[in-house]
PDB file of C-alpha atoms in Angstrom:
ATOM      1  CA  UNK J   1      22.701 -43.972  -8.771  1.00  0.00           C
ATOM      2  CA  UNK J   2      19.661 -41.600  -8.213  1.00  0.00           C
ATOM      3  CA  UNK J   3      18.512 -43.859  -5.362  1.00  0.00           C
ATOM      4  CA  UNK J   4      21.361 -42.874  -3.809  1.00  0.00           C
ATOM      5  CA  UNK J   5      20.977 -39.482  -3.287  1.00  0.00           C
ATOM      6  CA  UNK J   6      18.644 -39.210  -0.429  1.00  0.00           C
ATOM      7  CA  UNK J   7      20.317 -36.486   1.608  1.00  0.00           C
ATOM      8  CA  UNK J   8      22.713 -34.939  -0.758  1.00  0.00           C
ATOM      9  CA  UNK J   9      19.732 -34.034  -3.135  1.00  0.00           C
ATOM     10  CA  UNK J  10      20.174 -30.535  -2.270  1.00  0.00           C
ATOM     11  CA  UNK J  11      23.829 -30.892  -2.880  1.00  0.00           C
ATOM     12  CA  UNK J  12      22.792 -32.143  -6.347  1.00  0.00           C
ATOM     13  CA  UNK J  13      20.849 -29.063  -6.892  1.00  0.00           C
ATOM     14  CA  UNK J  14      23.319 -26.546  -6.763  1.00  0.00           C
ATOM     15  CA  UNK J  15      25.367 -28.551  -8.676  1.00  0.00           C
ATOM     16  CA  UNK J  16      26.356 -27.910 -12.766  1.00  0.00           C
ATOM     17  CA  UNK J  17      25.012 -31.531 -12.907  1.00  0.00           C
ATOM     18  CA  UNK J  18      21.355 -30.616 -11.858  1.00  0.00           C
ATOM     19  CA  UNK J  19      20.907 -28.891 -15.103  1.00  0.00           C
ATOM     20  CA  UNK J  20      21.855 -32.164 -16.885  1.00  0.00           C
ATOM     21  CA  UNK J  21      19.056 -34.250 -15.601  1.00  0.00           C
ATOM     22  CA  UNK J  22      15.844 -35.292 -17.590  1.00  0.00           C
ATOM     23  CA  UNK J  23      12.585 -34.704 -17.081  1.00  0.00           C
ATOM     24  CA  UNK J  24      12.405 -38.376 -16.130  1.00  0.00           C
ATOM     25  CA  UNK J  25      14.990 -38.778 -13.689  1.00  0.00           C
ATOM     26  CA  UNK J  26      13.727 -35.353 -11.735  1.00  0.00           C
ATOM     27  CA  UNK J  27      10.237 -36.584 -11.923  1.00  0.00           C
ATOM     28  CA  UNK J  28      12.032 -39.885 -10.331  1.00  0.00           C
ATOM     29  CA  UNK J  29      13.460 -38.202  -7.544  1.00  0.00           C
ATOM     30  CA  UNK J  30      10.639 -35.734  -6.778  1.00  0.00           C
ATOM     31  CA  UNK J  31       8.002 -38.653  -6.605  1.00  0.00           C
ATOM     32  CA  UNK J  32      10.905 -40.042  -3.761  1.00  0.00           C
ATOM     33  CA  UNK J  33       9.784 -39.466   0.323  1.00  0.00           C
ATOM     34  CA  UNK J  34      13.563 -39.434   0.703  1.00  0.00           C
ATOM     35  CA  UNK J  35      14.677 -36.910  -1.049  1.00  0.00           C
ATOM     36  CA  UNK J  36      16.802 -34.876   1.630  1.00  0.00           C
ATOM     37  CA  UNK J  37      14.835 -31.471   1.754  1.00  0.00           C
ATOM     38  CA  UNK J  38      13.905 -28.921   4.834  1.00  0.00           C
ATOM     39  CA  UNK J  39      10.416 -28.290   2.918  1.00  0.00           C
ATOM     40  CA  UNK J  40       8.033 -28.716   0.229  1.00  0.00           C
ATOM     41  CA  UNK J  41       8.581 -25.356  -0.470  1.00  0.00           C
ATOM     42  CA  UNK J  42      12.050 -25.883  -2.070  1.00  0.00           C
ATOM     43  CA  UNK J  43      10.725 -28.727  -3.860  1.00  0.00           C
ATOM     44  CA  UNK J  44       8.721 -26.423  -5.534  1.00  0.00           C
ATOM     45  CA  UNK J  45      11.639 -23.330  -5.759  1.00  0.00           C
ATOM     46  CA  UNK J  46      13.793 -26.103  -7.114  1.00  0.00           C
ATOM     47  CA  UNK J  47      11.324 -27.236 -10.026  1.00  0.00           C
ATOM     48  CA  UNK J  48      11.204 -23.018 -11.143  1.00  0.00           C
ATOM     49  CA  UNK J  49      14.943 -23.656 -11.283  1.00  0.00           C
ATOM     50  CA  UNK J  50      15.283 -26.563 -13.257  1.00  0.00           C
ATOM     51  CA  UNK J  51      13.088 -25.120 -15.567  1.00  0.00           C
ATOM     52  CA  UNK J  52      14.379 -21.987 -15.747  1.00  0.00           C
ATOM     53  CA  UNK J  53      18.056 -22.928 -16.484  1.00  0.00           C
ATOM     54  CA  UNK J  54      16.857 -24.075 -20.175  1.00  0.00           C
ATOM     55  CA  UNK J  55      14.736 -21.245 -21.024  1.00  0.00           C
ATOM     56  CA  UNK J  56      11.086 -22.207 -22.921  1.00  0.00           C
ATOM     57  CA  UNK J  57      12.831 -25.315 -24.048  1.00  0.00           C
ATOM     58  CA  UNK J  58      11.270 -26.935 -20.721  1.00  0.00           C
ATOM     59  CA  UNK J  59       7.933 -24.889 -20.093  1.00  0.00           C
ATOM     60  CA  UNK J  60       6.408 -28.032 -21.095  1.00  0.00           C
ATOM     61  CA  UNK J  61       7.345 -29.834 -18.252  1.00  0.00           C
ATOM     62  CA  UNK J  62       5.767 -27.644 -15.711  1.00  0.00           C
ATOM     63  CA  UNK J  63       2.753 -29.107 -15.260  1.00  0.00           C
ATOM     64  CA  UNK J  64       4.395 -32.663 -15.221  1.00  0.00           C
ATOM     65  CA  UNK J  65       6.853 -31.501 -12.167  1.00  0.00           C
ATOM     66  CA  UNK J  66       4.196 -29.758 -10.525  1.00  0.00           C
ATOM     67  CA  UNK J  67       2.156 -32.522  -9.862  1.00  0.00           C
ATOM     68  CA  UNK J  68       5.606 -34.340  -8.003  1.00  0.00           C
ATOM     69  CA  UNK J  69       5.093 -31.001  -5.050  1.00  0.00           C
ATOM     70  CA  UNK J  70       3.061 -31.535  -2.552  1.00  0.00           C
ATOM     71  CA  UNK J  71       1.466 -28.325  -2.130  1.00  0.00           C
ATOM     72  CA  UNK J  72      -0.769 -29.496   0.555  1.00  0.00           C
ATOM     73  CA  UNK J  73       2.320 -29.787   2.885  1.00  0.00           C
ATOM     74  CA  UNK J  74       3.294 -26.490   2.432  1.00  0.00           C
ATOM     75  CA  UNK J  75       2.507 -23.795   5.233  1.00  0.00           C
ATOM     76  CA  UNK J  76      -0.975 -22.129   4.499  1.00  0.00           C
ATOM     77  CA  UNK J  77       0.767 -18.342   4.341  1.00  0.00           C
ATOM     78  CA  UNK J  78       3.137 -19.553   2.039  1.00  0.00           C
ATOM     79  CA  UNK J  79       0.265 -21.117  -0.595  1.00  0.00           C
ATOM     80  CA  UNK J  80      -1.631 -17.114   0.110  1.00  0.00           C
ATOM     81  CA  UNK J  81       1.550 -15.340  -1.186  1.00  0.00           C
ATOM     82  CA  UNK J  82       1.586 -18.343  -4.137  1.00  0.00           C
ATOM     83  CA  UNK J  83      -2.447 -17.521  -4.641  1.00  0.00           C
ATOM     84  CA  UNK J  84      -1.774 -13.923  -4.561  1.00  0.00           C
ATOM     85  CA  UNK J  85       0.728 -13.491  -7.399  1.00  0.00           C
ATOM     86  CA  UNK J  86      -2.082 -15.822  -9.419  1.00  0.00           C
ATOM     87  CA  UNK J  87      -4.326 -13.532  -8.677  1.00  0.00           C
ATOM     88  CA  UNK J  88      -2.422 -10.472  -9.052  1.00  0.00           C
ATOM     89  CA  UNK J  89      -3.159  -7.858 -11.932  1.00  0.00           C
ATOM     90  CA  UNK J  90      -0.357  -7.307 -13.100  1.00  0.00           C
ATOM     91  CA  UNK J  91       1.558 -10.137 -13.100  1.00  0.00           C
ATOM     92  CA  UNK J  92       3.202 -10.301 -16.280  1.00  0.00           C
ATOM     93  CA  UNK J  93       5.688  -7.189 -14.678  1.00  0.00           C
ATOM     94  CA  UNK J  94       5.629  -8.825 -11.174  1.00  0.00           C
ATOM     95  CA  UNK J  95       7.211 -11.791 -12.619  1.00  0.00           C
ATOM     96  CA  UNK J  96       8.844 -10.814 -15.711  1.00  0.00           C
ATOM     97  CA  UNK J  97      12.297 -11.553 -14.182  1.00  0.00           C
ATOM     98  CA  UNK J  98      10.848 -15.370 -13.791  1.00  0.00           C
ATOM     99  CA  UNK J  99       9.511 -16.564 -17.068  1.00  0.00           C
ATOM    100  CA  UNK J 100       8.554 -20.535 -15.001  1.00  0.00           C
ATOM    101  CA  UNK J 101       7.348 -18.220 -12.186  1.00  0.00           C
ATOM    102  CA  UNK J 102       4.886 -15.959 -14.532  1.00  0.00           C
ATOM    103  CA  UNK J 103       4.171 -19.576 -16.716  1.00  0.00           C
ATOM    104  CA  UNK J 104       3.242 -20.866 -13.178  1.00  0.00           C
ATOM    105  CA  UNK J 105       0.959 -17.771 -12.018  1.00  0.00           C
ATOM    106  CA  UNK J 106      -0.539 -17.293 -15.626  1.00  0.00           C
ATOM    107  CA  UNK J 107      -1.486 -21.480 -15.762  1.00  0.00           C
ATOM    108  CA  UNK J 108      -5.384 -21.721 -15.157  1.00  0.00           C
ATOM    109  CA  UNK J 109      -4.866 -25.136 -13.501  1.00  0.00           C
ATOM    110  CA  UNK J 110      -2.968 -23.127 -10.585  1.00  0.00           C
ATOM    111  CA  UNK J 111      -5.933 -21.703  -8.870  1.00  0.00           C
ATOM    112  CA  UNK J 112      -7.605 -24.699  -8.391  1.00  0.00           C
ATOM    113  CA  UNK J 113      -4.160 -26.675  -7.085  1.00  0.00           C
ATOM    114  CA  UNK J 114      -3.673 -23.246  -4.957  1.00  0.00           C
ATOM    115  CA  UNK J 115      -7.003 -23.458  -3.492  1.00  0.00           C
ATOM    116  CA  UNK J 116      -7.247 -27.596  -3.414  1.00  0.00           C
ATOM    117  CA  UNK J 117      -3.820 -27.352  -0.992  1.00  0.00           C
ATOM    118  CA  UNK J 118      -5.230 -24.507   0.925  1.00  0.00           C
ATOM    119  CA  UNK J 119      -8.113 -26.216   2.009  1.00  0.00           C
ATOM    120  CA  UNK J 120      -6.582 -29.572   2.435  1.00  0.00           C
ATOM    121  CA  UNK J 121      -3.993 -27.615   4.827  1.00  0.00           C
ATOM    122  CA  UNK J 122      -6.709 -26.020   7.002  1.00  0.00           C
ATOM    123  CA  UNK J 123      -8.819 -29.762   7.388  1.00  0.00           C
ATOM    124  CA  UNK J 124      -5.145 -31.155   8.466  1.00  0.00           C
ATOM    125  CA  UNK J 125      -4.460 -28.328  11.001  1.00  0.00           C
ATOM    126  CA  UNK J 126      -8.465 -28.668  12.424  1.00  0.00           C
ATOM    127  CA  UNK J 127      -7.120 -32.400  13.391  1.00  0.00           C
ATOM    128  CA  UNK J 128      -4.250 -30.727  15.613  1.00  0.00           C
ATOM    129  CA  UNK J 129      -1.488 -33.384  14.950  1.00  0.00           C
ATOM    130  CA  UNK J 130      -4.007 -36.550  15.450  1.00  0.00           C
ATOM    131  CA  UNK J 131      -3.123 -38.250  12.452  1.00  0.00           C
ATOM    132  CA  UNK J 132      -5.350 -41.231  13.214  1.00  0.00           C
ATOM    133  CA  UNK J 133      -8.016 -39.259  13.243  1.00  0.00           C
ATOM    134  CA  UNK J 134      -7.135 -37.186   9.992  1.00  0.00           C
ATOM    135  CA  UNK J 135      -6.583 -40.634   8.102  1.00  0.00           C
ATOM    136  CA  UNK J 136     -10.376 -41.774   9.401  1.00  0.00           C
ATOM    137  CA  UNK J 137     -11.675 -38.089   7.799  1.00  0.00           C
ATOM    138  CA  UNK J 138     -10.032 -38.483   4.331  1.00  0.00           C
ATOM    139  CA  UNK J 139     -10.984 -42.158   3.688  1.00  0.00           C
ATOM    140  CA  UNK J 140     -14.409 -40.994   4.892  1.00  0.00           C
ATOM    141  CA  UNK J 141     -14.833 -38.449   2.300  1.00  0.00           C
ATOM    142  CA  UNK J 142     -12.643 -40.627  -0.622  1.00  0.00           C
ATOM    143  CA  UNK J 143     -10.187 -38.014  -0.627  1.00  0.00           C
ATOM    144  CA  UNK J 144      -6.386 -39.270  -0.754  1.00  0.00           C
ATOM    145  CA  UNK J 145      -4.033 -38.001   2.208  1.00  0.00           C
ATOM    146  CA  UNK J 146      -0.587 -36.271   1.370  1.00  0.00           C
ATOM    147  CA  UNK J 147       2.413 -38.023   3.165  1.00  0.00           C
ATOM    148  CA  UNK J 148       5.322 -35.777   3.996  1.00  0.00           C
ATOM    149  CA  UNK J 149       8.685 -36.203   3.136  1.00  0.00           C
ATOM    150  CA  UNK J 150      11.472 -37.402   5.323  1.00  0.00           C
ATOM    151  CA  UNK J 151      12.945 -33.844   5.502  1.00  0.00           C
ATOM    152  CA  UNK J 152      16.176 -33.027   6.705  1.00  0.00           C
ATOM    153  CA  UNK J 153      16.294 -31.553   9.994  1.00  0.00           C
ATOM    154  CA  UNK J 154      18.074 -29.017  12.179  1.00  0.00           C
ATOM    155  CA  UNK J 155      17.086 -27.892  15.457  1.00  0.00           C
ATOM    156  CA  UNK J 156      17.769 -24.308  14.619  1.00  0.00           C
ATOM    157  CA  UNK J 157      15.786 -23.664  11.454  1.00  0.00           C
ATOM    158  CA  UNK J 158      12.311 -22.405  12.919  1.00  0.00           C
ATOM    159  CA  UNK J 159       9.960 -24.139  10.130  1.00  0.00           C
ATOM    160  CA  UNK J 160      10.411 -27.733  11.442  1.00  0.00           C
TER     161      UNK J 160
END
């Protein structure tokens, strides 16, 4: 039945019955290029709340879910705000009302990921939409490419 979500997976998430789904079958669906979203960015909003709606019970999952967003699809502002709460000194207050939020920001592995995305964004946008070309540049320098989703789309919203 997962498979058959495609674009009602928002739907799904602010459902009661996104709170009942495994690690496994979120993992599933996040790994999915048809997962009905506008951006990577609520991929990665709707891992916090997945986690979040069992308390510490799921903290251990972060990392796995993580690695399911593609950060390097997100808008480069968007990763600076991410890298600044990282980076921020006092974080535990700044995020104290988001215990997967504060997990995230406090994770050493986040800089790097943070950091890894930003750059990969900025040698994607140097390319200016020839793909062919920023294919060519990644297998060049053995570095994988990052495949965007097939969103959902509406001429109105201004991030598509």
């Amino acid at each position: 039945m997962l498979r058959r979500i495609r674009n009602y997976f928002l739907a799904l998430v602010g459902s009661k019955y996104f709170a009942e789904l495994t690690v496994d079958d979120l993992e599933d669906l996040l790994k999915r290029d048809s997962i009905g979203v506008n951006s990577e960015i609520e991929v990665f909003l709707l891992v916090l709340r997945w986690l979040n709606l069992a308390g510490d019970k799921r903290l251990k999952h972060l990392g796995r879910l993580l690695d399911c967003v593609r950060f390097n699809l997100m808008p480069i502002a968007f990763l600076w705000t991410l890298r600044d709460g990282f980076t921020h000194p006092d974080k535990d207050h700044l995020f104290s009302a988001d215990p997967m939020l504060l997990a995230f920001n406090s994770d050493p592995k986040t800089e790097t990921l943070l950091t890894d995305a930003m750059s990969h964004v900025a040698t994607a946008d140097s390319f200016m939409g020839d793909h062919n070309t920023y294919l060519e540049h990644m297998n060049l320098h053995l570095l994988p490419p990052t495949y965007p989703r097939k969103h959902g789309y509406h001429h109105k919203l201004p991030y598509h």
